[in-house]
Tab-separated table of N, CA, C and O in Angstrom:
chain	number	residue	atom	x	y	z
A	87	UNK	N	-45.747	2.857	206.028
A	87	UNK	CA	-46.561	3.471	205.000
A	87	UNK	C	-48.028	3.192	205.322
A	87	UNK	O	-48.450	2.038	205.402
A	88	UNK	N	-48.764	4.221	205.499
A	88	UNK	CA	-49.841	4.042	205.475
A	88	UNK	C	-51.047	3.323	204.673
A	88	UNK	O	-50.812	3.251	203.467
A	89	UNK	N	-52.005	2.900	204.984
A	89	UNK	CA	-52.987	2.514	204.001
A	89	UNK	C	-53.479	3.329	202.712
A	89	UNK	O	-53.814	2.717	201.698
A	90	UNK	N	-53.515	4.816	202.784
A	90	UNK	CA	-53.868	5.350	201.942
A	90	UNK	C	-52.528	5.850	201.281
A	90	UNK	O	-52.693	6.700	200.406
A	91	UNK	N	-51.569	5.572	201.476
A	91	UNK	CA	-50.302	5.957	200.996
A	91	UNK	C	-50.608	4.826	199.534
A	91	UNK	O	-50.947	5.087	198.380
A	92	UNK	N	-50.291	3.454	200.265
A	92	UNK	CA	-50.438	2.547	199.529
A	92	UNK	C	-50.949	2.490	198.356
A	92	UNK	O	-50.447	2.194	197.272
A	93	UNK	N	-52.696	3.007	198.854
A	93	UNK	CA	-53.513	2.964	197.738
A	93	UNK	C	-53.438	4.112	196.484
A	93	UNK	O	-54.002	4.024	195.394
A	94	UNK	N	-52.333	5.515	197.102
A	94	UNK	CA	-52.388	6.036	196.040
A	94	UNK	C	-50.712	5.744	195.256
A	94	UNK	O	-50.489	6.505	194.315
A	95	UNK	N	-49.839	4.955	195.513
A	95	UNK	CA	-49.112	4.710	195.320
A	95	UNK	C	-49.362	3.288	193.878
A	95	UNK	O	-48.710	3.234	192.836
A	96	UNK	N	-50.288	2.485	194.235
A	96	UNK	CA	-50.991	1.260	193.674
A	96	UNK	C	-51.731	1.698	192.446
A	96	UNK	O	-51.884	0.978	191.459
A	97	UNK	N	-52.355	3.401	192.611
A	97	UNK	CA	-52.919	4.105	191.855
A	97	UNK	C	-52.065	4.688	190.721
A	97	UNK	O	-52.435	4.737	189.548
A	98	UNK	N	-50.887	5.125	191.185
A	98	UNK	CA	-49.990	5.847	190.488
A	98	UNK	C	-49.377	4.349	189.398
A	98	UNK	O	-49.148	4.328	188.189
A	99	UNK	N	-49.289	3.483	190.208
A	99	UNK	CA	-48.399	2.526	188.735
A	99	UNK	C	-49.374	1.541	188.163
A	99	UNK	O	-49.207	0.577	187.416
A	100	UNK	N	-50.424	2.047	188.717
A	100	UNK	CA	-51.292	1.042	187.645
A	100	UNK	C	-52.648	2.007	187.207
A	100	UNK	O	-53.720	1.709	187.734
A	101	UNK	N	-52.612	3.022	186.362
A	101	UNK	CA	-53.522	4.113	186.633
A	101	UNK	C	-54.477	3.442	185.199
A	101	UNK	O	-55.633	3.865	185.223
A	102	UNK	N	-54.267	2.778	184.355
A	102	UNK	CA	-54.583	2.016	183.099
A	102	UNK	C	-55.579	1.345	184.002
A	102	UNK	O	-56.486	2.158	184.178
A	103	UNK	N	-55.777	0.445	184.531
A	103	UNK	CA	-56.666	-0.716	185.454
A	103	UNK	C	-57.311	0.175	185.999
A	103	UNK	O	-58.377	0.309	185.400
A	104	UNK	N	-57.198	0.994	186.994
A	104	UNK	CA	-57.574	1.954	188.009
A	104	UNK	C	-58.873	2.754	186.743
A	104	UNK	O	-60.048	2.916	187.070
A	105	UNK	N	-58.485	3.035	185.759
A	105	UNK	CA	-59.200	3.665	184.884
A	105	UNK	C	-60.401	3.033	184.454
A	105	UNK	O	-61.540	3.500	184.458
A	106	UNK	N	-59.792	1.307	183.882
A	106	UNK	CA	-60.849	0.693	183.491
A	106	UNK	C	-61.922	0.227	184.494
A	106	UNK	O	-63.132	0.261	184.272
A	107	UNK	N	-61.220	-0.300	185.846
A	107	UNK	CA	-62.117	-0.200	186.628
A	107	UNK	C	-63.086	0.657	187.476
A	107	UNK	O	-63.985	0.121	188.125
A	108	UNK	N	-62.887	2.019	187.463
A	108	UNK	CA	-63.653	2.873	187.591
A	108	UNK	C	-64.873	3.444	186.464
A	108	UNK	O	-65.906	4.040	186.770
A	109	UNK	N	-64.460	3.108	185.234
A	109	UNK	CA	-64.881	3.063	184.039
A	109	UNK	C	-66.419	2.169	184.307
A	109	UNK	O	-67.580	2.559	184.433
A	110	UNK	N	-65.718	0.671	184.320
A	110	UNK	CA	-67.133	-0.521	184.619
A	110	UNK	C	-68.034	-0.101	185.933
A	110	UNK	O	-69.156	-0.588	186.073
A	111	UNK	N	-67.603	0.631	186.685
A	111	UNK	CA	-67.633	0.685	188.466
A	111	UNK	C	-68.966	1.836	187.819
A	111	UNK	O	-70.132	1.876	188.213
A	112	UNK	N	-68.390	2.598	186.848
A	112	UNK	CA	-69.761	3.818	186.698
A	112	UNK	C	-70.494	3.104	185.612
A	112	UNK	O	-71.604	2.779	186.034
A	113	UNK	N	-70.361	2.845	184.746
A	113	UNK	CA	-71.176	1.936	183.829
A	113	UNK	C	-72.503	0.939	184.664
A	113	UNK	O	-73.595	0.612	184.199
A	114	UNK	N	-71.926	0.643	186.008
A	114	UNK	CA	-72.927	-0.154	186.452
A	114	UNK	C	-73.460	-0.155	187.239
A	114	UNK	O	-74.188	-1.038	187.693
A	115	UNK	N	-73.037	1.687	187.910
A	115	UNK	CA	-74.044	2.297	188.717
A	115	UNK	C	-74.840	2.823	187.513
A	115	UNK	O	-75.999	2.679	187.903
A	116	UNK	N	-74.897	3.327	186.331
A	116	UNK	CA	-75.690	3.803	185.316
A	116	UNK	C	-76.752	2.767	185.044
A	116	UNK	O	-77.898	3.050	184.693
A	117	UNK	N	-76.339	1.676	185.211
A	117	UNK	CA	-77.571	0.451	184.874
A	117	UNK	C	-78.426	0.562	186.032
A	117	UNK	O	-79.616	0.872	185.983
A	118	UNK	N	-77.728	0.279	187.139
A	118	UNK	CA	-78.800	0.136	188.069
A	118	UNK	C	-79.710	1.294	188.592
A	118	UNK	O	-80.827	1.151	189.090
A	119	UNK	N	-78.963	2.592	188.370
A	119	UNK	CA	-79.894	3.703	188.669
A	119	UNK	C	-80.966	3.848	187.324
A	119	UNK	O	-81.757	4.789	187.261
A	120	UNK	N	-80.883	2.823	186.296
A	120	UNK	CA	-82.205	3.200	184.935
A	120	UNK	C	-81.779	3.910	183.950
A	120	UNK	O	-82.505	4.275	183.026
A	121	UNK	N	-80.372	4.214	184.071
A	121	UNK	CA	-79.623	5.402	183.242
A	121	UNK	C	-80.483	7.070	183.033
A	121	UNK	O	-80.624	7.791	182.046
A	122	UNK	N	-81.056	7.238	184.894
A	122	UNK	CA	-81.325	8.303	185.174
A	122	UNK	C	-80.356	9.290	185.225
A	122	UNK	O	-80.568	10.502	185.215
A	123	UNK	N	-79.422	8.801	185.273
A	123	UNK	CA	-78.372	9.753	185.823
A	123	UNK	C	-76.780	9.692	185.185
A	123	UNK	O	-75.817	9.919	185.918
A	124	UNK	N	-76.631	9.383	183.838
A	124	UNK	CA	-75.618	8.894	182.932
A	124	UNK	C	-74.806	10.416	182.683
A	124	UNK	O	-73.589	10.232	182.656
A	125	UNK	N	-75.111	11.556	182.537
A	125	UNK	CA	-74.135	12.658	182.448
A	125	UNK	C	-73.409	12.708	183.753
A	125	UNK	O	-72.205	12.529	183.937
A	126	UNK	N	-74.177	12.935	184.476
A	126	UNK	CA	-73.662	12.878	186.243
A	126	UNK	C	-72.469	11.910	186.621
A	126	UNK	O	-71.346	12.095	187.089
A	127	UNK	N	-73.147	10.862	186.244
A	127	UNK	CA	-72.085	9.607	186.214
A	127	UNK	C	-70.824	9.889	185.636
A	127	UNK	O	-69.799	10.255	186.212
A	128	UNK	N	-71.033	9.659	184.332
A	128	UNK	CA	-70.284	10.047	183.276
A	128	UNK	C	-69.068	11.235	183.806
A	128	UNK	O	-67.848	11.197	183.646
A	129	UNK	N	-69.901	12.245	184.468
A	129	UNK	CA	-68.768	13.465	184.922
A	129	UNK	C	-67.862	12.696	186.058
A	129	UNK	O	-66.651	12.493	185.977
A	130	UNK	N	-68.661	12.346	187.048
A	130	UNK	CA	-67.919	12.022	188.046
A	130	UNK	C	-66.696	10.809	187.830
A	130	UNK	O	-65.605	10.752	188.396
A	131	UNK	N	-67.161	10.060	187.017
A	131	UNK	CA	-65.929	9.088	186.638
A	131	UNK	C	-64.576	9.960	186.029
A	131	UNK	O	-63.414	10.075	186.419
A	132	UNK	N	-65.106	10.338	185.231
A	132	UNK	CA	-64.013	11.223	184.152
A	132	UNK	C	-63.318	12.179	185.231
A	132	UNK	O	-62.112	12.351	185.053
A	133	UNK	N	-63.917	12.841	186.348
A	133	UNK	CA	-63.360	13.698	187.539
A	133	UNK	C	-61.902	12.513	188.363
A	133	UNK	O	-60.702	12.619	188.615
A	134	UNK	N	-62.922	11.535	188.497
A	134	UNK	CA	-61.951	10.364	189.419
A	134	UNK	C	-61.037	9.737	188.496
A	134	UNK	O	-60.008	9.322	189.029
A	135	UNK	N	-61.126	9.587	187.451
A	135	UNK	CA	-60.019	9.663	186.976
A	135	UNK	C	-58.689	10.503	186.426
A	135	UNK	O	-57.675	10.134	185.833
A	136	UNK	N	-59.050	11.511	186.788
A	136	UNK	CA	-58.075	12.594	186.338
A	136	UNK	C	-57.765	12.913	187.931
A	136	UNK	O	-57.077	13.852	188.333
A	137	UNK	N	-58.333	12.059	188.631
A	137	UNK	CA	-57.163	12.006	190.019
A	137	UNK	C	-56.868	10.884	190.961
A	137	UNK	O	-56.962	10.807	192.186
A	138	UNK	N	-56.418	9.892	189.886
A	138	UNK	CA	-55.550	8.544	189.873
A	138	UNK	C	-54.744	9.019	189.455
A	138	UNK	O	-54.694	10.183	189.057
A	139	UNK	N	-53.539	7.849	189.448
A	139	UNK	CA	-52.196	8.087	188.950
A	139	UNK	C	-51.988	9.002	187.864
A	139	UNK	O	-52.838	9.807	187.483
A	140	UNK	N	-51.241	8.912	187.544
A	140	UNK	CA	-50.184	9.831	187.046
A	140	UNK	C	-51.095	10.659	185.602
A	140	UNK	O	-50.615	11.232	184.624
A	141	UNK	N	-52.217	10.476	185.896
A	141	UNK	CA	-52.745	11.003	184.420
A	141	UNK	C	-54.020	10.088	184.073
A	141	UNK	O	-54.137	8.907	184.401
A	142	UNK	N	-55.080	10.950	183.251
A	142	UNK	CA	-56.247	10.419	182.579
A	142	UNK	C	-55.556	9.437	181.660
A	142	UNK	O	-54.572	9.852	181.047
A	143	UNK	N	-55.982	8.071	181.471
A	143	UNK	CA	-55.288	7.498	180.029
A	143	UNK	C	-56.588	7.168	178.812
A	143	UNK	O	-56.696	6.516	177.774
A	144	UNK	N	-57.175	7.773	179.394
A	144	UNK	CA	-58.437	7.632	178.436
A	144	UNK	C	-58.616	8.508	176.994
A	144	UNK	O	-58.661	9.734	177.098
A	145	UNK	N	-58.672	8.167	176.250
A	145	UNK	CA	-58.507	9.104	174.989
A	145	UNK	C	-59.681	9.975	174.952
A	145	UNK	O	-59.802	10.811	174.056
């Protein structure tokens, strides 16, 4: 199994974590860019998460 097999496999059963940590991961590129760029952000997280595991779990 490949490396990226892995990682989307790791993705698929833990997509809750995967969420939150992509969640903090944009939250704190938003700090450090001055919160120039918080919609942008904001989109692109919400994008990467709706292609992790098995589903957005974000309400």
């Amino acid at each position: 199994m490949s490396f990226l097999d892995q990682a989307k496999e790791f993705a698929d059963k833990h997509d809750k974590q995967v969420d939150q940590l992509l969640e903090k991961v944009g939250d704190e590129v938003d700090k450090r860019t001055g919160h120039k760029y918080t919609g942008q952000i904001d989109k692109g997280v919400d994008e990467a998460q709706k292609r992790t595991g098995d589903g957005d779990t974000r309400a």
